[in-house]
């Protein structure tokens, strides 16, 4: 491919970073289950290796495509739909550092600090842009909870793992504040605005993540015991999972795309909280809860991963066709981003990125 032809390429949508985020969530769920059931410490390590590898691979892929694109990374970060998703990169670094703190603090703590620092700088920058506005209602979706809410709670877990309770509480406060603020904004958009474009509809699942990740952060802060606030986080998470159950008919109408990875981290976070709750309370049949949560999360993410990877499996007879399907899925995300950036030009009803109705 010539450089001239390559220059016409679009950058890979930042939405694809949800792949790595979901794999990090799966690794956390396996770590929680490993601790609860007393498995060997290394049981979850393959999942962490896969998650870190996926994040590095995606970052490299984005940078390589970006070299042959006329669109700049700065423009992509300023994009109202894609920008917030970039928070997954520093959050992934933070999660990796926090995990390493469990058996190698001299390595994990500095890495976690790098991730937190990057998350703080990016979160402050993008929230400053939002405040300056104006943002269109159509541009807002569940991923707006990532830069401050998810990053705040996950940073709190990282600081707790590193033994710095004061900074852990500070990060927890940031997550809690912006959960209240941004959840109100996101709910207002979903309730009063037009339906999300189909490839972005899975971002509604992100609503489950804040109470689940917040609950995990609080367990890390309070010594892994049940108290009033922990019970509140568990209750809110359970309710948000039920809300997602009510959205299943909407999700079933969606055509598969890489946007389905948006389901994976919220599911993993809710499962990790359920496992932590079961391990702490140790009620009748608590091991069943742990195994069931782990099985569901692993099965769902494995199914999404297999469906996503079919186009790149060597030796497949339909390889050319499936690569075209993969390109079409990537294009769906691009079209969806265009819809929220320019809502005055909606897609035709037959478009794969057409909005999903509320009925």
PDB file of N, CA and C in Angstrom, residues 126-229:
ATOM      1  N   UNK A 126     -10.027  16.622  29.942  1.00  0.00           N
ATOM      2  CA  UNK A 126     -11.261  16.397  29.195  1.00  0.00           C
ATOM      3  C   UNK A 126     -12.462  16.994  29.930  1.00  0.00           C
ATOM      4  N   UNK A 127     -12.451  16.981  31.253  1.00  0.00           N
ATOM      5  CA  UNK A 127     -13.560  17.602  31.986  1.00  0.00           C
ATOM      6  C   UNK A 127     -13.511  19.110  31.808  1.00  0.00           C
ATOM      7  N   UNK A 128     -12.302  19.665  31.743  1.00  0.00           N
ATOM      8  CA  UNK A 128     -12.183  21.093  31.443  1.00  0.00           C
ATOM      9  C   UNK A 128     -12.776  21.439  30.096  1.00  0.00           C
ATOM     10  N   UNK A 129     -12.558  20.569  29.100  1.00  0.00           N
ATOM     11  CA  UNK A 129     -13.154  20.794  27.784  1.00  0.00           C
ATOM     12  C   UNK A 129     -14.674  20.723  27.856  1.00  0.00           C
ATOM     13  N   UNK A 130     -15.188  19.752  28.615  1.00  0.00           N
ATOM     14  CA  UNK A 130     -16.647  19.624  28.734  1.00  0.00           C
ATOM     15  C   UNK A 130     -17.246  20.868  29.389  1.00  0.00           C
ATOM     16  N   UNK A 131     -16.565  21.388  30.398  1.00  0.00           N
ATOM     17  CA  UNK A 131     -17.080  22.570  31.095  1.00  0.00           C
ATOM     18  C   UNK A 131     -17.124  23.772  30.162  1.00  0.00           C
ATOM     19  N   UNK A 132     -16.111  23.889  29.305  1.00  0.00           N
ATOM     20  CA  UNK A 132     -16.093  24.998  28.353  1.00  0.00           C
ATOM     21  C   UNK A 132     -17.189  24.845  27.304  1.00  0.00           C
ATOM     22  N   UNK A 133     -17.518  23.584  26.981  1.00  0.00           N
ATOM     23  CA  UNK A 133     -18.628  23.277  26.097  1.00  0.00           C
ATOM     24  C   UNK A 133     -18.592  24.037  24.772  1.00  0.00           C
ATOM     25  N   UNK A 134     -19.748  24.095  24.100  1.00  0.00           N
ATOM     26  CA  UNK A 134     -20.955  23.359  24.484  1.00  0.00           C
ATOM     27  C   UNK A 134     -20.946  21.933  23.950  1.00  0.00           C
ATOM     28  N   UNK A 135     -21.455  20.997  24.749  1.00  0.00           N
ATOM     29  CA  UNK A 135     -21.623  19.622  24.308  1.00  0.00           C
ATOM     30  C   UNK A 135     -23.053  19.431  23.817  1.00  0.00           C
ATOM     31  N   UNK A 136     -23.204  18.699  22.733  1.00  0.00           N
ATOM     32  CA  UNK A 136     -24.547  18.367  22.289  1.00  0.00           C
ATOM     33  C   UNK A 136     -25.050  17.184  23.107  1.00  0.00           C
ATOM     34  N   UNK A 137     -26.338  17.135  23.323  1.00  0.00           N
ATOM     35  CA  UNK A 137     -26.934  16.027  24.078  1.00  0.00           C
ATOM     36  C   UNK A 137     -26.610  14.699  23.407  1.00  0.00           C
ATOM     37  N   UNK A 138     -26.607  14.683  22.069  1.00  0.00           N
ATOM     38  CA  UNK A 138     -26.393  13.446  21.325  1.00  0.00           C
ATOM     39  C   UNK A 138     -25.003  12.872  21.536  1.00  0.00           C
ATOM     40  N   UNK A 139     -24.036  13.695  21.942  1.00  0.00           N
ATOM     41  CA  UNK A 139     -22.658  13.212  22.069  1.00  0.00           C
ATOM     42  C   UNK A 139     -22.417  12.441  23.354  1.00  0.00           C
ATOM     43  N   UNK A 140     -23.331  12.525  24.310  1.00  0.00           N
ATOM     44  CA  UNK A 140     -23.113  11.935  25.633  1.00  0.00           C
ATOM     45  C   UNK A 140     -23.554  10.472  25.643  1.00  0.00           C
ATOM     46  N   UNK A 141     -22.723   9.609  26.216  1.00  0.00           N
ATOM     47  CA  UNK A 141     -23.072   8.195  26.367  1.00  0.00           C
ATOM     48  C   UNK A 141     -22.364   7.651  27.603  1.00  0.00           C
ATOM     49  N   UNK A 142     -22.531   6.370  27.873  1.00  0.00           N
ATOM     50  CA  UNK A 142     -22.032   5.785  29.115  1.00  0.00           C
ATOM     51  C   UNK A 142     -20.543   5.929  29.327  1.00  0.00           C
ATOM     52  N   UNK A 143     -19.762   5.997  28.248  1.00  0.00           N
ATOM     53  CA  UNK A 143     -18.303   6.098  28.387  1.00  0.00           C
ATOM     54  C   UNK A 143     -17.859   7.410  29.020  1.00  0.00           C
ATOM     55  N   UNK A 144     -18.770   8.379  29.142  1.00  0.00           N
ATOM     56  CA  UNK A 144     -18.414   9.626  29.823  1.00  0.00           C
ATOM     57  C   UNK A 144     -18.109   9.399  31.302  1.00  0.00           C
ATOM     58  N   UNK A 145     -18.465   8.231  31.813  1.00  0.00           N
ATOM     59  CA  UNK A 145     -18.174   7.905  33.204  1.00  0.00           C
ATOM     60  C   UNK A 145     -16.742   7.405  33.395  1.00  0.00           C
ATOM     61  N   UNK A 146     -16.014   7.178  32.307  1.00  0.00           N
ATOM     62  CA  UNK A 146     -14.681   6.584  32.416  1.00  0.00           C
ATOM     63  C   UNK A 146     -13.605   7.527  32.969  1.00  0.00           C
ATOM     64  N   UNK A 147     -13.439   8.756  32.424  1.00  0.00           N
ATOM     65  CA  UNK A 147     -12.264   9.551  32.800  1.00  0.00           C
ATOM     66  C   UNK A 147     -12.163   9.936  34.262  1.00  0.00           C
ATOM     67  N   UNK A 148     -13.288  10.142  34.937  1.00  0.00           N
ATOM     68  CA  UNK A 148     -13.228  10.570  36.336  1.00  0.00           C
ATOM     69  C   UNK A 148     -13.788   9.525  37.292  1.00  0.00           C
ATOM     70  N   UNK A 149     -14.875   8.864  36.907  1.00  0.00           N
ATOM     71  CA  UNK A 149     -15.534   7.928  37.827  1.00  0.00           C
ATOM     72  C   UNK A 149     -14.757   6.616  37.899  1.00  0.00           C
ATOM     73  N   UNK A 150     -14.654   5.917  36.764  1.00  0.00           N
ATOM     74  CA  UNK A 150     -13.910   4.657  36.770  1.00  0.00           C
ATOM     75  C   UNK A 150     -12.448   4.895  37.148  1.00  0.00           C
ATOM     76  N   UNK A 151     -11.853   5.936  36.581  1.00  0.00           N
ATOM     77  CA  UNK A 151     -10.447   6.225  36.890  1.00  0.00           C
ATOM     78  C   UNK A 151     -10.263   6.556  38.368  1.00  0.00           C
ATOM     79  N   UNK A 152     -11.214   7.294  38.956  1.00  0.00           N
ATOM     80  CA  UNK A 152     -11.107   7.644  40.368  1.00  0.00           C
ATOM     81  C   UNK A 152     -11.184   6.434  41.276  1.00  0.00           C
ATOM     82  N   UNK A 153     -12.184   5.581  41.040  1.00  0.00           N
ATOM     83  CA  UNK A 153     -12.348   4.397  41.883  1.00  0.00           C
ATOM     84  C   UNK A 153     -11.196   3.408  41.697  1.00  0.00           C
ATOM     85  N   UNK A 154     -10.755   3.217  40.465  1.00  0.00           N
ATOM     86  CA  UNK A 154      -9.657   2.275  40.221  1.00  0.00           C
ATOM     87  C   UNK A 154      -8.351   2.822  40.780  1.00  0.00           C
ATOM     88  N   UNK A 155      -8.145   4.133  40.707  1.00  0.00           N
ATOM     89  CA  UNK A 155      -6.972   4.739  41.336  1.00  0.00           C
ATOM     90  C   UNK A 155      -7.007   4.533  42.843  1.00  0.00           C
ATOM     91  N   UNK A 156      -8.210   4.591  43.419  1.00  0.00           N
ATOM     92  CA  UNK A 156      -8.347   4.353  44.856  1.00  0.00           C
ATOM     93  C   UNK A 156      -7.904   2.939  45.211  1.00  0.00           C
ATOM     94  N   UNK A 157      -8.319   1.963  44.394  1.00  0.00           N
ATOM     95  CA  UNK A 157      -7.881   0.578  44.628  1.00  0.00           C
ATOM     96  C   UNK A 157      -6.364   0.459  44.526  1.00  0.00           C
ATOM     97  N   UNK A 158      -5.783   1.148  43.547  1.00  0.00           N
ATOM     98  CA  UNK A 158      -4.335   1.067  43.347  1.00  0.00           C
ATOM     99  C   UNK A 158      -3.588   1.638  44.546  1.00  0.00           C
ATOM    100  N   UNK A 159      -4.032   2.813  45.034  1.00  0.00           N
ATOM    101  CA  UNK A 159      -3.367   3.413  46.194  1.00  0.00           C
ATOM    102  C   UNK A 159      -3.534   2.535  47.433  1.00  0.00           C
ATOM    103  N   UNK A 160      -4.716   1.920  47.574  1.00  0.00           N
ATOM    104  CA  UNK A 160      -4.928   1.028  48.712  1.00  0.00           C
ATOM    105  C   UNK A 160      -3.992  -0.170  48.632  1.00  0.00           C
ATOM    106  N   UNK A 161      -3.816  -0.716  47.417  1.00  0.00           N
ATOM    107  CA  UNK A 161      -2.904  -1.845  47.240  1.00  0.00           C
ATOM    108  C   UNK A 161      -1.470  -1.450  47.546  1.00  0.00           C
ATOM    109  N   UNK A 162      -1.125  -0.175  47.268  1.00  0.00           N
ATOM    110  CA  UNK A 162       0.227   0.318  47.534  1.00  0.00           C
ATOM    111  C   UNK A 162       0.405   0.754  48.982  1.00  0.00           C
ATOM    112  N   UNK A 163      -0.672   0.732  49.777  1.00  0.00           N
ATOM    113  CA  UNK A 163      -0.579   1.063  51.191  1.00  0.00           C
ATOM    114  C   UNK A 163      -0.707   2.532  51.527  1.00  0.00           C
ATOM    115  N   UNK A 164      -1.178   3.353  50.579  1.00  0.00           N
ATOM    116  CA  UNK A 164      -1.331   4.788  50.846  1.00  0.00           C
ATOM    117  C   UNK A 164      -2.820   5.084  51.031  1.00  0.00           C
ATOM    118  N   UNK A 165      -3.275   5.028  52.283  1.00  0.00           N
ATOM    119  CA  UNK A 165      -4.706   5.172  52.574  1.00  0.00           C
ATOM    120  C   UNK A 165      -5.203   6.584  52.279  1.00  0.00           C
ATOM    121  N   UNK A 166      -4.389   7.596  52.550  1.00  0.00           N
ATOM    122  CA  UNK A 166      -4.827   8.979  52.351  1.00  0.00           C
ATOM    123  C   UNK A 166      -5.120   9.251  50.878  1.00  0.00           C
ATOM    124  N   UNK A 167      -4.197   8.872  49.991  1.00  0.00           N
ATOM    125  CA  UNK A 167      -4.421   9.080  48.566  1.00  0.00           C
ATOM    126  C   UNK A 167      -5.549   8.188  48.048  1.00  0.00           C
ATOM    127  N   UNK A 168      -5.687   7.015  48.636  1.00  0.00           N
ATOM    128  CA  UNK A 168      -6.786   6.133  48.238  1.00  0.00           C
ATOM    129  C   UNK A 168      -8.127   6.781  48.545  1.00  0.00           C
ATOM    130  N   UNK A 169      -8.247   7.410  49.719  1.00  0.00           N
ATOM    131  CA  UNK A 169      -9.485   8.099  50.072  1.00  0.00           C
ATOM    132  C   UNK A 169      -9.717   9.301  49.167  1.00  0.00           C
ATOM    133  N   UNK A 170      -8.656  10.027  48.822  1.00  0.00           N
ATOM    134  CA  UNK A 170      -8.786  11.186  47.938  1.00  0.00           C
ATOM    135  C   UNK A 170      -9.305  10.751  46.570  1.00  0.00           C
ATOM    136  N   UNK A 171      -8.732   9.675  46.026  1.00  0.00           N
ATOM    137  CA  UNK A 171      -9.176   9.181  44.723  1.00  0.00           C
ATOM    138  C   UNK A 171     -10.606   8.663  44.806  1.00  0.00           C
ATOM    139  N   UNK A 172     -10.954   8.038  45.922  1.00  0.00           N
ATOM    140  CA  UNK A 172     -12.324   7.553  46.113  1.00  0.00           C
ATOM    141  C   UNK A 172     -13.300   8.731  46.093  1.00  0.00           C
ATOM    142  N   UNK A 173     -12.913   9.832  46.714  1.00  0.00           N
ATOM    143  CA  UNK A 173     -13.772  11.016  46.719  1.00  0.00           C
ATOM    144  C   UNK A 173     -13.995  11.566  45.327  1.00  0.00           C
ATOM    145  N   UNK A 174     -12.951  11.560  44.496  1.00  0.00           N
ATOM    146  CA  UNK A 174     -13.098  12.024  43.110  1.00  0.00           C
ATOM    147  C   UNK A 174     -14.090  11.139  42.367  1.00  0.00           C
ATOM    148  N   UNK A 175     -13.925   9.821  42.506  1.00  0.00           N
ATOM    149  CA  UNK A 175     -14.845   8.905  41.838  1.00  0.00           C
ATOM    150  C   UNK A 175     -16.282   9.092  42.289  1.00  0.00           C
ATOM    151  N   UNK A 176     -16.473   9.258  43.603  1.00  0.00           N
ATOM    152  CA  UNK A 176     -17.827   9.410  44.141  1.00  0.00           C
ATOM    153  C   UNK A 176     -18.483  10.708  43.670  1.00  0.00           C
ATOM    154  N   UNK A 177     -17.718  11.808  43.686  1.00  0.00           N
ATOM    155  CA  UNK A 177     -18.266  13.095  43.264  1.00  0.00           C
ATOM    156  C   UNK A 177     -18.731  13.044  41.810  1.00  0.00           C
ATOM    157  N   UNK A 178     -17.853  12.576  40.943  1.00  0.00           N
ATOM    158  CA  UNK A 178     -18.198  12.603  39.525  1.00  0.00           C
ATOM    159  C   UNK A 178     -19.172  11.503  39.141  1.00  0.00           C
ATOM    160  N   UNK A 179     -19.289  10.471  39.958  1.00  0.00           N
ATOM    161  CA  UNK A 179     -20.356   9.494  39.727  1.00  0.00           C
ATOM    162  C   UNK A 179     -21.707  10.180  39.891  1.00  0.00           C
ATOM    163  N   UNK A 180     -21.863  10.945  40.948  1.00  0.00           N
ATOM    164  CA  UNK A 180     -23.125  11.645  41.171  1.00  0.00           C
ATOM    165  C   UNK A 180     -23.401  12.661  40.068  1.00  0.00           C
ATOM    166  N   UNK A 181     -22.370  13.424  39.701  1.00  0.00           N
ATOM    167  CA  UNK A 181     -22.556  14.488  38.710  1.00  0.00           C
ATOM    168  C   UNK A 181     -22.805  13.917  37.321  1.00  0.00           C
ATOM    169  N   UNK A 182     -21.904  13.052  36.862  1.00  0.00           N
ATOM    170  CA  UNK A 182     -21.978  12.576  35.484  1.00  0.00           C
ATOM    171  C   UNK A 182     -23.068  11.545  35.284  1.00  0.00           C
ATOM    172  N   UNK A 183     -23.399  10.782  36.324  1.00  0.00           N
ATOM    173  CA  UNK A 183     -24.515   9.841  36.179  1.00  0.00           C
ATOM    174  C   UNK A 183     -25.800  10.603  35.900  1.00  0.00           C
ATOM    175  N   UNK A 184     -25.973  11.743  36.558  1.00  0.00           N
ATOM    176  CA  UNK A 184     -27.156  12.572  36.311  1.00  0.00           C
ATOM    177  C   UNK A 184     -27.195  13.039  34.865  1.00  0.00           C
ATOM    178  N   UNK A 185     -26.032  13.465  34.354  1.00  0.00           N
ATOM    179  CA  UNK A 185     -25.955  13.939  32.973  1.00  0.00           C
ATOM    180  C   UNK A 185     -26.260  12.806  31.995  1.00  0.00           C
ATOM    181  N   UNK A 186     -25.650  11.644  32.224  1.00  0.00           N
ATOM    182  CA  UNK A 186     -25.847  10.510  31.310  1.00  0.00           C
ATOM    183  C   UNK A 186     -27.297  10.038  31.343  1.00  0.00           C
ATOM    184  N   UNK A 187     -27.882   9.954  32.534  1.00  0.00           N
ATOM    185  CA  UNK A 187     -29.281   9.538  32.625  1.00  0.00           C
ATOM    186  C   UNK A 187     -30.200  10.536  31.925  1.00  0.00           C
ATOM    187  N   UNK A 188     -29.916  11.818  32.081  1.00  0.00           N
ATOM    188  CA  UNK A 188     -30.734  12.832  31.419  1.00  0.00           C
ATOM    189  C   UNK A 188     -30.650  12.678  29.907  1.00  0.00           C
ATOM    190  N   UNK A 189     -29.445  12.391  29.394  1.00  0.00           N
ATOM    191  CA  UNK A 189     -29.294  12.199  27.957  1.00  0.00           C
ATOM    192  C   UNK A 189     -30.075  10.968  27.483  1.00  0.00           C
ATOM    193  N   UNK A 190     -29.978   9.860  28.239  1.00  0.00           N
ATOM    194  CA  UNK A 190     -30.656   8.631  27.823  1.00  0.00           C
ATOM    195  C   UNK A 190     -32.173   8.758  27.923  1.00  0.00           C
ATOM    196  N   UNK A 191     -32.634   9.492  28.925  1.00  0.00           N
ATOM    197  CA  UNK A 191     -34.078   9.626  29.134  1.00  0.00           C
ATOM    198  C   UNK A 191     -34.713  10.644  28.196  1.00  0.00           C
ATOM    199  N   UNK A 192     -34.007  11.754  27.938  1.00  0.00           N
ATOM    200  CA  UNK A 192     -34.613  12.874  27.226  1.00  0.00           C
ATOM    201  C   UNK A 192     -34.090  13.047  25.805  1.00  0.00           C
ATOM    202  N   UNK A 193     -32.939  12.486  25.497  1.00  0.00           N
ATOM    203  CA  UNK A 193     -32.355  12.640  24.171  1.00  0.00           C
ATOM    204  C   UNK A 193     -32.795  11.547  23.223  1.00  0.00           C
ATOM    205  N   UNK A 194     -32.347  11.610  21.981  1.00  0.00           N
ATOM    206  CA  UNK A 194     -32.672  10.580  21.000  1.00  0.00           C
ATOM    207  C   UNK A 194     -31.964   9.275  21.341  1.00  0.00           C
ATOM    208  N   UNK A 195     -32.446   8.147  20.816  1.00  0.00           N
ATOM    209  CA  UNK A 195     -31.776   6.874  21.085  1.00  0.00           C
ATOM    210  C   UNK A 195     -30.337   6.883  20.586  1.00  0.00           C
ATOM    211  N   UNK A 196     -29.492   6.123  21.269  1.00  0.00           N
ATOM    212  CA  UNK A 196     -28.101   6.000  20.840  1.00  0.00           C
ATOM    213  C   UNK A 196     -28.016   5.266  19.506  1.00  0.00           C
ATOM    214  N   UNK A 197     -27.030   5.607  18.642  1.00  0.00           N
ATOM    215  CA  UNK A 197     -26.785   4.787  17.460  1.00  0.00           C
ATOM    216  C   UNK A 197     -26.509   3.347  17.890  1.00  0.00           C
ATOM    217  N   UNK A 198     -26.928   2.392  17.097  1.00  0.00           N
ATOM    218  CA  UNK A 198     -26.855   0.983  17.482  1.00  0.00           C
ATOM    219  C   UNK A 198     -25.485   0.537  17.980  1.00  0.00           C
ATOM    220  N   UNK A 199     -24.358   0.865  17.292  1.00  0.00           N
ATOM    221  CA  UNK A 199     -23.065   0.397  17.795  1.00  0.00           C
ATOM    222  C   UNK A 199     -22.661   0.999  19.140  1.00  0.00           C
ATOM    223  N   UNK A 200     -23.282   2.116  19.527  1.00  0.00           N
ATOM    224  CA  UNK A 200     -22.978   2.721  20.820  1.00  0.00           C
ATOM    225  C   UNK A 200     -23.973   2.312  21.902  1.00  0.00           C
ATOM    226  N   UNK A 201     -25.031   1.604  21.531  1.00  0.00           N
ATOM    227  CA  UNK A 201     -26.037   1.178  22.511  1.00  0.00           C
ATOM    228  C   UNK A 201     -25.430   0.335  23.635  1.00  0.00           C
ATOM    229  N   UNK A 202     -24.434  -0.532  23.362  1.00  0.00           N
ATOM    230  CA  UNK A 202     -23.845  -1.298  24.470  1.00  0.00           C
ATOM    231  C   UNK A 202     -23.207  -0.442  25.557  1.00  0.00           C
ATOM    232  N   UNK A 203     -22.909   0.828  25.271  1.00  0.00           N
ATOM    233  CA  UNK A 203     -22.316   1.673  26.311  1.00  0.00           C
ATOM    234  C   UNK A 203     -23.294   1.929  27.457  1.00  0.00           C
ATOM    235  N   UNK A 204     -24.583   1.615  27.251  1.00  0.00           N
ATOM    236  CA  UNK A 204     -25.536   1.735  28.362  1.00  0.00           C
ATOM    237  C   UNK A 204     -25.176   0.774  29.486  1.00  0.00           C
ATOM    238  N   UNK A 205     -24.458  -0.306  29.171  1.00  0.00           N
ATOM    239  CA  UNK A 205     -24.045  -1.256  30.202  1.00  0.00           C
ATOM    240  C   UNK A 205     -23.040  -0.646  31.164  1.00  0.00           C
ATOM    241  N   UNK A 206     -22.369   0.418  30.742  1.00  0.00           N
ATOM    242  CA  UNK A 206     -21.359   1.057  31.595  1.00  0.00           C
ATOM    243  C   UNK A 206     -21.993   1.593  32.877  1.00  0.00           C
ATOM    244  N   UNK A 207     -23.302   1.798  32.886  1.00  0.00           N
ATOM    245  CA  UNK A 207     -23.972   2.294  34.084  1.00  0.00           C
ATOM    246  C   UNK A 207     -23.816   1.342  35.269  1.00  0.00           C
ATOM    247  N   UNK A 208     -23.537   0.066  34.991  1.00  0.00           N
ATOM    248  CA  UNK A 208     -23.344  -0.905  36.071  1.00  0.00           C
ATOM    249  C   UNK A 208     -21.982  -0.729  36.733  1.00  0.00           C
ATOM    250  N   UNK A 209     -21.009  -0.247  35.975  1.00  0.00           N
ATOM    251  CA  UNK A 209     -19.624  -0.246  36.458  1.00  0.00           C
ATOM    252  C   UNK A 209     -19.362   0.656  37.670  1.00  0.00           C
ATOM    253  N   UNK A 210     -19.868   1.914  37.731  1.00  0.00           N
ATOM    254  CA  UNK A 210     -19.494   2.772  38.861  1.00  0.00           C
ATOM    255  C   UNK A 210     -19.815   2.207  40.244  1.00  0.00           C
ATOM    256  N   UNK A 211     -21.040   1.717  40.504  1.00  0.00           N
ATOM    257  CA  UNK A 211     -21.266   1.179  41.848  1.00  0.00           C
ATOM    258  C   UNK A 211     -20.467  -0.089  42.112  1.00  0.00           C
ATOM    259  N   UNK A 212     -20.225  -0.899  41.065  1.00  0.00           N
ATOM    260  CA  UNK A 212     -19.455  -2.124  41.258  1.00  0.00           C
ATOM    261  C   UNK A 212     -17.999  -1.812  41.560  1.00  0.00           C
ATOM    262  N   UNK A 213     -17.394  -0.930  40.754  1.00  0.00           N
ATOM    263  CA  UNK A 213     -15.984  -0.569  40.987  1.00  0.00           C
ATOM    264  C   UNK A 213     -15.853   0.243  42.272  1.00  0.00           C
ATOM    265  N   UNK A 214     -16.846   1.091  42.550  1.00  0.00           N
ATOM    266  CA  UNK A 214     -16.827   1.840  43.805  1.00  0.00           C
ATOM    267  C   UNK A 214     -16.895   0.917  45.007  1.00  0.00           C
ATOM    268  N   UNK A 215     -17.723  -0.130  44.907  1.00  0.00           N
ATOM    269  CA  UNK A 215     -17.803  -1.100  46.000  1.00  0.00           C
ATOM    270  C   UNK A 215     -16.491  -1.828  46.207  1.00  0.00           C
ATOM    271  N   UNK A 216     -15.830  -2.213  45.104  1.00  0.00           N
ATOM    272  CA  UNK A 216     -14.531  -2.878  45.217  1.00  0.00           C
ATOM    273  C   UNK A 216     -13.493  -1.940  45.840  1.00  0.00           C
ATOM    274  N   UNK A 217     -13.547  -0.654  45.464  1.00  0.00           N
ATOM    275  CA  UNK A 217     -12.623   0.317  46.051  1.00  0.00           C
ATOM    276  C   UNK A 217     -12.870   0.466  47.545  1.00  0.00           C
ATOM    277  N   UNK A 218     -14.150   0.479  47.929  1.00  0.00           N
ATOM    278  CA  UNK A 218     -14.456   0.631  49.354  1.00  0.00           C
ATOM    279  C   UNK A 218     -14.008  -0.587  50.147  1.00  0.00           C
ATOM    280  N   UNK A 219     -14.182  -1.783  49.585  1.00  0.00           N
ATOM    281  CA  UNK A 219     -13.681  -2.983  50.257  1.00  0.00           C
ATOM    282  C   UNK A 219     -12.170  -2.891  50.465  1.00  0.00           C
ATOM    283  N   UNK A 220     -11.459  -2.372  49.470  1.00  0.00           N
ATOM    284  CA  UNK A 220     -10.005  -2.222  49.594  1.00  0.00           C
ATOM    285  C   UNK A 220      -9.646  -1.218  50.679  1.00  0.00           C
ATOM    286  N   UNK A 221     -10.509  -0.221  50.873  1.00  0.00           N
ATOM    287  CA  UNK A 221     -10.247   0.823  51.865  1.00  0.00           C
ATOM    288  C   UNK A 221     -10.626   0.409  53.285  1.00  0.00           C
ATOM    289  N   UNK A 222     -11.704  -0.367  53.432  1.00  0.00           N
ATOM    290  CA  UNK A 222     -12.204  -0.662  54.782  1.00  0.00           C
ATOM    291  C   UNK A 222     -11.746  -2.017  55.319  1.00  0.00           C
ATOM    292  N   UNK A 223     -10.752  -2.618  54.661  1.00  0.00           N
ATOM    293  CA  UNK A 223     -10.229  -3.884  55.158  1.00  0.00           C
ATOM    294  C   UNK A 223     -11.050  -5.088  54.770  1.00  0.00           C
ATOM    295  N   UNK A 224     -11.790  -4.991  53.681  1.00  0.00           N
ATOM    296  CA  UNK A 224     -12.583  -6.111  53.152  1.00  0.00           C
ATOM    297  C   UNK A 224     -13.575  -6.639  54.197  1.00  0.00           C
ATOM    298  N   UNK A 225     -14.430  -5.734  54.638  1.00  0.00           N
ATOM    299  CA  UNK A 225     -15.491  -6.126  55.561  1.00  0.00           C
ATOM    300  C   UNK A 225     -16.784  -5.419  55.151  1.00  0.00           C
ATOM    301  N   UNK A 226     -17.887  -5.982  55.578  1.00  0.00           N
ATOM    302  CA  UNK A 226     -19.181  -5.396  55.264  1.00  0.00           C
ATOM    303  C   UNK A 226     -19.509  -4.294  56.258  1.00  0.00           C
ATOM    304  N   UNK A 227     -19.936  -3.145  55.743  1.00  0.00           N
ATOM    305  CA  UNK A 227     -20.465  -2.071  56.571  1.00  0.00           C
ATOM    306  C   UNK A 227     -21.596  -1.419  55.793  1.00  0.00           C
ATOM    307  N   UNK A 228     -22.121  -0.328  56.310  1.00  0.00           N
ATOM    308  CA  UNK A 228     -23.272   0.283  55.655  1.00  0.00           C
ATOM    309  C   UNK A 228     -23.002   0.732  54.241  1.00  0.00           C
ATOM    310  N   UNK A 229     -21.854   1.363  54.014  1.00  0.00           N
ATOM    311  CA  UNK A 229     -21.544   1.856  52.681  1.00  0.00           C
ATOM    312  C   UNK A 229     -21.314   0.700  51.703  1.00  0.00           C
TER     313      UNK A 229
END
